[in-house]
Coordinates of C-alpha atoms in Angstrom, one line a residue:
M20 CA -24.9 -13.4 -0.6
T21 CA -21.4 -14.4 -1.8
P22 CA -18.9 -11.5 -1.4
A23 CA -17.2 -10.1 -4.5
R24 CA -13.7 -11.3 -5.3
L25 CA -10.9 -9.7 -3.5
R26 CA -8.8 -7.0 -5.2
V27 CA -5.1 -7.7 -4.5
F28 CA -2.2 -5.3 -4.9
P29 CA 1.1 -7.1 -4.2
A30 CA 4.1 -5.2 -2.9
I31 CA 7.7 -6.4 -2.7
S32 CA 9.1 -7.0 0.8
R33 CA 11.5 -4.2 1.8
N34 CA 14.4 -4.0 -0.6
R35 CA 17.7 -2.3 0.3
D36 CA 19.6 -3.0 -2.9
P37 CA 19.1 -0.4 -5.7
Q38 CA 20.6 -2.8 -8.2
K39 CA 17.7 -5.3 -7.6
Y40 CA 14.8 -2.9 -7.0
V41 CA 13.5 -2.5 -10.6
G42 CA 14.0 -6.1 -11.4
E43 CA 12.1 -7.3 -8.4
L44 CA 9.3 -4.9 -9.0
M45 CA 9.0 -6.0 -12.6
R46 CA 9.0 -9.7 -11.6
V47 CA 6.1 -9.1 -9.3
A48 CA 4.3 -6.9 -11.8
Q49 CA 4.5 -9.5 -14.5
F50 CA 3.4 -12.2 -12.1
A51 CA 0.5 -10.1 -11.0
D52 CA -0.5 -9.3 -14.5
S53 CA -0.7 -12.9 -15.6
N54 CA -2.4 -14.1 -12.4
G55 CA -5.4 -11.8 -12.0
F56 CA -4.1 -9.3 -9.5
E57 CA -5.4 -5.8 -9.8
G58 CA -2.0 -4.2 -10.0
I59 CA 1.1 -3.6 -7.9
L60 CA 1.7 -1.2 -4.9
L61 CA 4.4 1.4 -5.6
F62 CA 5.9 3.2 -2.6
E63 CA 6.9 6.9 -2.3
G64 CA 9.5 8.6 -0.1
N65 CA 13.0 10.1 -0.1
D66 CA 14.5 6.6 0.2
V67 CA 12.5 5.0 -2.8
F68 CA 15.0 4.2 -5.6
V69 CA 12.6 5.0 -8.5
A70 CA 9.8 7.5 -8.3
P71 CA 6.4 5.7 -8.3
W72 CA 5.0 7.6 -11.3
A73 CA 8.0 6.7 -13.4
M74 CA 7.8 3.1 -12.3
A75 CA 4.0 3.0 -12.9
Q76 CA 4.6 4.0 -16.6
H77 CA 7.3 1.4 -17.0
I78 CA 5.0 -1.3 -15.6
M79 CA 2.0 -0.3 -17.7
A80 CA 4.1 -0.3 -20.8
E81 CA 5.3 -3.8 -20.1
T82 CA 2.0 -5.4 -19.0
A83 CA -1.3 -6.1 -20.5
R84 CA -3.8 -5.1 -17.8
S85 CA -2.0 -4.0 -14.7
S86 CA -3.4 -0.9 -12.8
P87 CA -0.7 0.2 -10.4
L88 CA -1.5 1.4 -6.9
I89 CA 0.6 4.6 -6.7
A90 CA 1.6 6.2 -3.4
V91 CA 0.9 9.9 -3.4
N92 CA 2.2 12.3 -0.7
P93 CA 1.2 16.0 -1.0
V94 CA 4.7 17.0 0.3
Y95 CA 6.1 16.0 -3.1
M96 CA 3.6 17.4 -5.6
H97 CA 0.6 19.6 -6.3
P98 CA -2.9 18.1 -7.0
F99 CA -2.8 19.4 -10.6
T100 CA 0.5 17.5 -11.2
A101 CA -0.9 14.3 -9.8
A102 CA -4.1 14.7 -11.9
K103 CA -2.0 15.3 -15.0
F104 CA -0.1 12.1 -14.4
V105 CA -3.4 10.2 -14.0
S106 CA -4.8 11.7 -17.2
S107 CA -1.6 11.0 -19.1
L108 CA -1.4 7.3 -18.1
A109 CA -5.1 6.9 -19.0
Q110 CA -4.4 8.4 -22.5
L111 CA -1.3 6.3 -23.0
Y112 CA -2.6 2.9 -21.9
G113 CA -6.4 3.2 -21.5
R114 CA -6.2 2.0 -17.9
K115 CA -7.1 3.5 -14.6
V116 CA -4.7 3.7 -11.7
Y117 CA -5.3 3.5 -7.9
L118 CA -3.9 6.1 -5.6
N119 CA -2.6 5.3 -2.1
M120 CA -2.9 8.7 -0.3
I121 CA -0.3 9.1 2.4
T122 CA 1.2 11.8 4.6
G123 CA 4.0 9.9 6.3
T124 CA 7.7 9.9 5.6
A125 CA 10.6 10.2 8.0
V126 CA 10.5 13.3 10.2
S127 CA 14.1 14.1 9.0
D128 CA 12.8 14.0 5.4
L129 CA 10.0 16.4 6.2
Q130 CA 12.5 18.7 7.8
G131 CA 14.8 18.5 4.8
L132 CA 11.9 19.4 2.5
G133 CA 11.0 22.3 4.7
D134 CA 7.6 20.9 5.6
E135 CA 6.7 22.0 9.1
Q136 CA 3.0 21.0 9.2
S137 CA 1.7 19.1 12.2
H138 CA 0.5 15.5 11.8
G139 CA -3.2 16.7 11.9
D140 CA -2.6 19.5 9.4
R141 CA -0.9 17.1 7.0
Y142 CA -4.2 15.2 6.9
V143 CA -6.2 18.3 6.4
R144 CA -3.9 19.0 3.4
L145 CA -4.4 15.4 2.2
G146 CA -8.2 15.8 2.2
E147 CA -8.0 19.0 0.2
F148 CA -5.6 17.3 -2.2
V149 CA -8.1 14.5 -2.9
A150 CA -11.0 16.9 -3.2
L151 CA -9.2 19.2 -5.7
M152 CA -7.8 16.3 -7.7
R153 CA -11.2 14.7 -8.1
Q154 CA -12.7 18.0 -9.3
L155 CA -9.9 18.5 -11.8
L156 CA -10.3 15.0 -13.2
S157 CA -14.1 15.1 -13.5
S158 CA -15.2 18.7 -14.1
P159 CA -16.1 19.7 -17.7
R160 CA -15.5 23.4 -16.7
P161 CA -12.6 25.2 -15.0
V162 CA -12.3 24.6 -11.3
N163 CA -12.4 27.1 -8.5
F164 CA -11.2 25.9 -5.1
E165 CA -10.5 27.6 -1.8
G166 CA -8.9 25.7 1.0
R167 CA -6.3 26.1 3.7
F168 CA -3.6 24.6 1.6
Y169 CA -4.7 24.8 -2.0
R170 CA -6.4 27.4 -4.1
A171 CA -7.4 27.2 -7.7
N172 CA -8.8 29.9 -10.0
N173 CA -10.4 28.7 -13.2
L174 CA -8.0 25.8 -13.3
Q175 CA -8.8 23.2 -16.0
L176 CA -7.3 19.8 -16.9
R177 CA -7.7 18.7 -20.5
P178 CA -9.0 16.4 -21.6
R179 CA -11.6 15.4 -19.0
L180 CA -11.0 11.9 -17.7
P181 CA -13.7 9.3 -18.8
A182 CA -15.7 8.1 -15.8
G183 CA -14.5 4.5 -16.3
L184 CA -10.8 5.6 -15.9
M185 CA -11.3 7.7 -12.7
P186 CA -8.8 6.6 -10.1
E187 CA -9.8 5.1 -6.8
F188 CA -8.3 6.6 -3.6
L189 CA -7.1 4.7 -0.6
I190 CA -6.0 6.0 2.8
A191 CA -3.9 3.7 5.0
G192 CA -3.4 5.9 8.1
Q193 CA -4.6 4.6 11.5
S194 CA -4.8 7.9 13.4
E195 CA -8.0 9.7 14.2
A196 CA -7.1 12.4 11.6
A197 CA -6.6 9.7 8.9
Q198 CA -9.9 8.0 9.8
R199 CA -11.7 11.4 9.6
V200 CA -10.3 12.3 6.2
A201 CA -11.0 8.8 4.8
K202 CA -14.7 9.2 5.8
E203 CA -15.0 12.8 4.6
T204 CA -13.5 12.1 1.2
G205 CA -15.0 8.7 0.7
C206 CA -11.6 7.0 0.2
I207 CA -11.2 3.3 0.7
K208 CA -10.0 2.9 4.3
M209 CA -7.1 0.6 4.9
Q210 CA -5.8 -1.1 8.1
M211 CA -3.1 -3.5 9.3
L212 CA -4.0 -7.1 9.9
P213 CA -5.1 -7.3 13.5
P214 CA -3.4 -9.9 15.8
D215 CA -6.6 -11.7 16.7
L216 CA -7.7 -12.0 13.0
D217 CA -11.3 -12.6 14.0
R218 CA -12.0 -9.2 15.5
G219 CA -10.8 -5.7 14.8
L220 CA -11.5 -5.7 11.1
D221 CA -13.3 -2.4 10.6
A222 CA -12.1 -1.3 7.1
P223 CA -12.7 -2.6 3.6
G224 CA -9.0 -2.8 3.0
M225 CA -6.2 -4.6 4.8
N226 CA -2.4 -4.7 4.6
F227 CA -0.5 -7.9 5.4
G228 CA 1.8 -10.5 3.9
I229 CA 1.2 -14.2 3.2
F230 CA 3.6 -17.1 3.7
A231 CA 2.0 -20.4 2.7
R232 CA 2.8 -24.0 2.1
E233 CA 0.8 -27.2 1.7
S234 CA 0.7 -27.8 5.4
G235 CA 0.7 -25.3 8.3
E236 CA 3.8 -26.8 9.9
E237 CA 5.7 -26.7 6.7
A238 CA 4.7 -23.0 6.3
R239 CA 5.9 -22.2 9.8
Q240 CA 9.3 -23.8 9.4
A241 CA 9.8 -22.2 6.0
A242 CA 8.8 -18.8 7.2
K243 CA 11.3 -18.9 10.0
E244 CA 14.0 -19.9 7.6
R245 CA 13.1 -16.9 5.3
F246 CA 12.7 -14.3 7.9
R247 CA 15.3 -14.7 10.6
D248 CA 15.5 -12.6 13.8
N249 CA 18.5 -10.3 13.9
A250 CA 19.4 -7.7 16.6
D251 CA 20.9 -5.3 14.0
D252 CA 17.7 -5.4 12.0
R253 CA 15.6 -4.8 15.0
E254 CA 17.8 -1.8 15.9
L255 CA 17.3 -0.4 12.4
L256 CA 13.5 -0.5 12.8
A257 CA 13.8 1.2 16.2
L258 CA 15.7 4.0 14.6
T259 CA 13.0 4.4 11.9
V260 CA 10.3 4.5 14.5
E261 CA 12.1 7.2 16.5
N262 CA 12.3 9.2 13.2
S263 CA 8.6 8.8 12.5
D264 CA 5.3 10.2 13.8
S265 CA 3.3 7.4 12.1
V266 CA 0.5 6.1 14.3
W267 CA 0.2 2.7 12.6
K268 CA 4.0 2.1 12.8
R269 CA 4.1 2.8 16.5
R270 CA 1.1 0.7 17.2
L271 CA 2.7 -2.3 15.5
Y272 CA 6.0 -1.6 17.3
D273 CA 5.0 -0.9 20.8
G274 CA 4.6 -3.9 23.0
Q275 CA 4.8 -6.5 20.3
S276 CA 6.9 -9.7 20.1
G277 CA 8.2 -11.7 17.2
E278 CA 6.5 -14.9 18.2
L279 CA 4.5 -16.7 15.6
H280 CA 0.9 -16.9 17.0
D281 CA -1.1 -20.1 16.9
N282 CA -3.5 -18.4 14.5
G283 CA -0.7 -17.6 12.0
Y284 CA -0.3 -13.9 12.8
W285 CA 3.4 -13.0 12.7
L286 CA 5.1 -9.7 13.2
L287 CA 8.8 -10.7 13.0
P288 CA 9.2 -9.6 9.4
F289 CA 8.1 -6.1 10.4
L290 CA 10.1 -6.0 13.7
T291 CA 13.3 -6.9 11.8
F292 CA 12.7 -4.3 9.1
Q293 CA 12.2 -6.9 6.3
A294 CA 8.5 -5.9 5.7
D295 CA 6.2 -3.0 6.4
C296 CA 3.3 -5.1 7.8
P297 CA 2.4 -8.3 9.7
Y298 CA 2.4 -11.7 8.0
L299 CA -0.2 -14.4 7.9
V300 CA 1.5 -17.9 8.0
G301 CA -0.3 -21.2 7.3
S302 CA -1.4 -23.8 4.9
Y303 CA -3.1 -22.9 1.6
A304 CA -6.4 -24.1 3.0
E305 CA -6.0 -22.3 6.3
I306 CA -5.1 -19.0 4.7
G307 CA -7.8 -19.4 2.1
A308 CA -10.4 -20.0 4.8
K309 CA -9.3 -16.8 6.7
L310 CA -9.4 -14.7 3.5
K311 CA -13.0 -16.0 2.8
D312 CA -14.0 -15.1 6.3
F313 CA -12.4 -11.6 5.9
A314 CA -14.3 -11.1 2.7
A315 CA -17.6 -12.1 4.4
K316 CA -16.9 -9.4 7.0
G317 CA -16.5 -6.7 4.3
L318 CA -12.9 -7.0 3.1
T319 CA -12.6 -6.0 -0.5
T320 CA -9.0 -4.8 -1.0
V321 CA -5.7 -6.2 0.0
M322 CA -2.2 -4.7 0.0
L323 CA -0.2 -7.9 0.0
D324 CA 3.5 -8.0 0.9
M325 CA 5.3 -10.6 -1.1
V326 CA 8.8 -12.1 -1.4
A327 CA 9.8 -11.5 -5.0
D328 CA 10.9 -14.9 -6.1
E329 CA 8.9 -17.2 -8.4
T330 CA 8.6 -20.0 -5.9
E331 CA 7.2 -17.8 -3.1
M332 CA 4.8 -16.1 -5.5
Q333 CA 3.4 -19.4 -6.6
H334 CA 2.8 -20.4 -3.0
V335 CA 0.9 -17.1 -2.5
R336 CA -1.2 -17.7 -5.6
K337 CA -2.2 -21.2 -4.3
A338 CA -3.3 -19.6 -0.9
L339 CA -5.3 -17.0 -2.7
A340 CA -6.9 -19.6 -5.0
A341 CA -7.9 -21.6 -2.0
S342 CA -10.1 -18.7 -0.7
G343 CA -12.4 -18.9 -3.7
M344 CA -12.4 -15.1 -3.6
F345 CA -9.6 -14.6 -6.1

């Protein structure tokens, strides 16, 4: 049986310039909209220049079909507020959105916000958040809910969201708590691209970047020109890791090198704080074959880091097209 096509959500490589942030997001959003991507990933956090819900509305107003993947962290809002945003966007644009459910942000940011929950308890809260939000969006009657972190008494969201516009929920954490909540809530489980590529894929979703050219050698040379090693950038990442309790970030950071593996796996963009995930480097045909193999093993959804210029985006499009899954 031929696997279904891959759903791809591009995200811009880490941007530290607020003057360029919106322009780069819109460039990728327009490209995604005209090339069959599902939507675009929008980050959340104290250091994000534009709140993801505001950016999602801006993107949906300026595109024909884009369904943004919006990061949602319970530390910033109540489930009713998130449900109201989803309902509002559905009414305004007649489109669904996807929700990337997260608990992580810098430890200093959590302290600044007065959030003192443990890592495990933040995931308990996340599971309750998803459960209550789903009930609010789908129930024709007022909702009653009793959890550790959320309670609702005859709470109703009007109008009820049509079934076809219900959001899909993703969870990207790699800890045992994240895995448990993903299973309990039926969220789409995400993982980072594993170093061996051929093994370790145990989730329907994966996060990585693509750097592609006509030939593998050309791709490797161009990638090293684009993402250069730098001691200051490595130190910047080290500081963020120290200020985080993220399991996935520590797993990528601990014991890894910036060498470009023979199979195309490359962690240097992450290690130099230029991306939030590993990269896959190779020819269009090589990357296309790997994506087809991933899909045959159950991959359905990709969070795809991209360099936000037109030339690089076209190279990515060719690699995706070579897979026959996009």
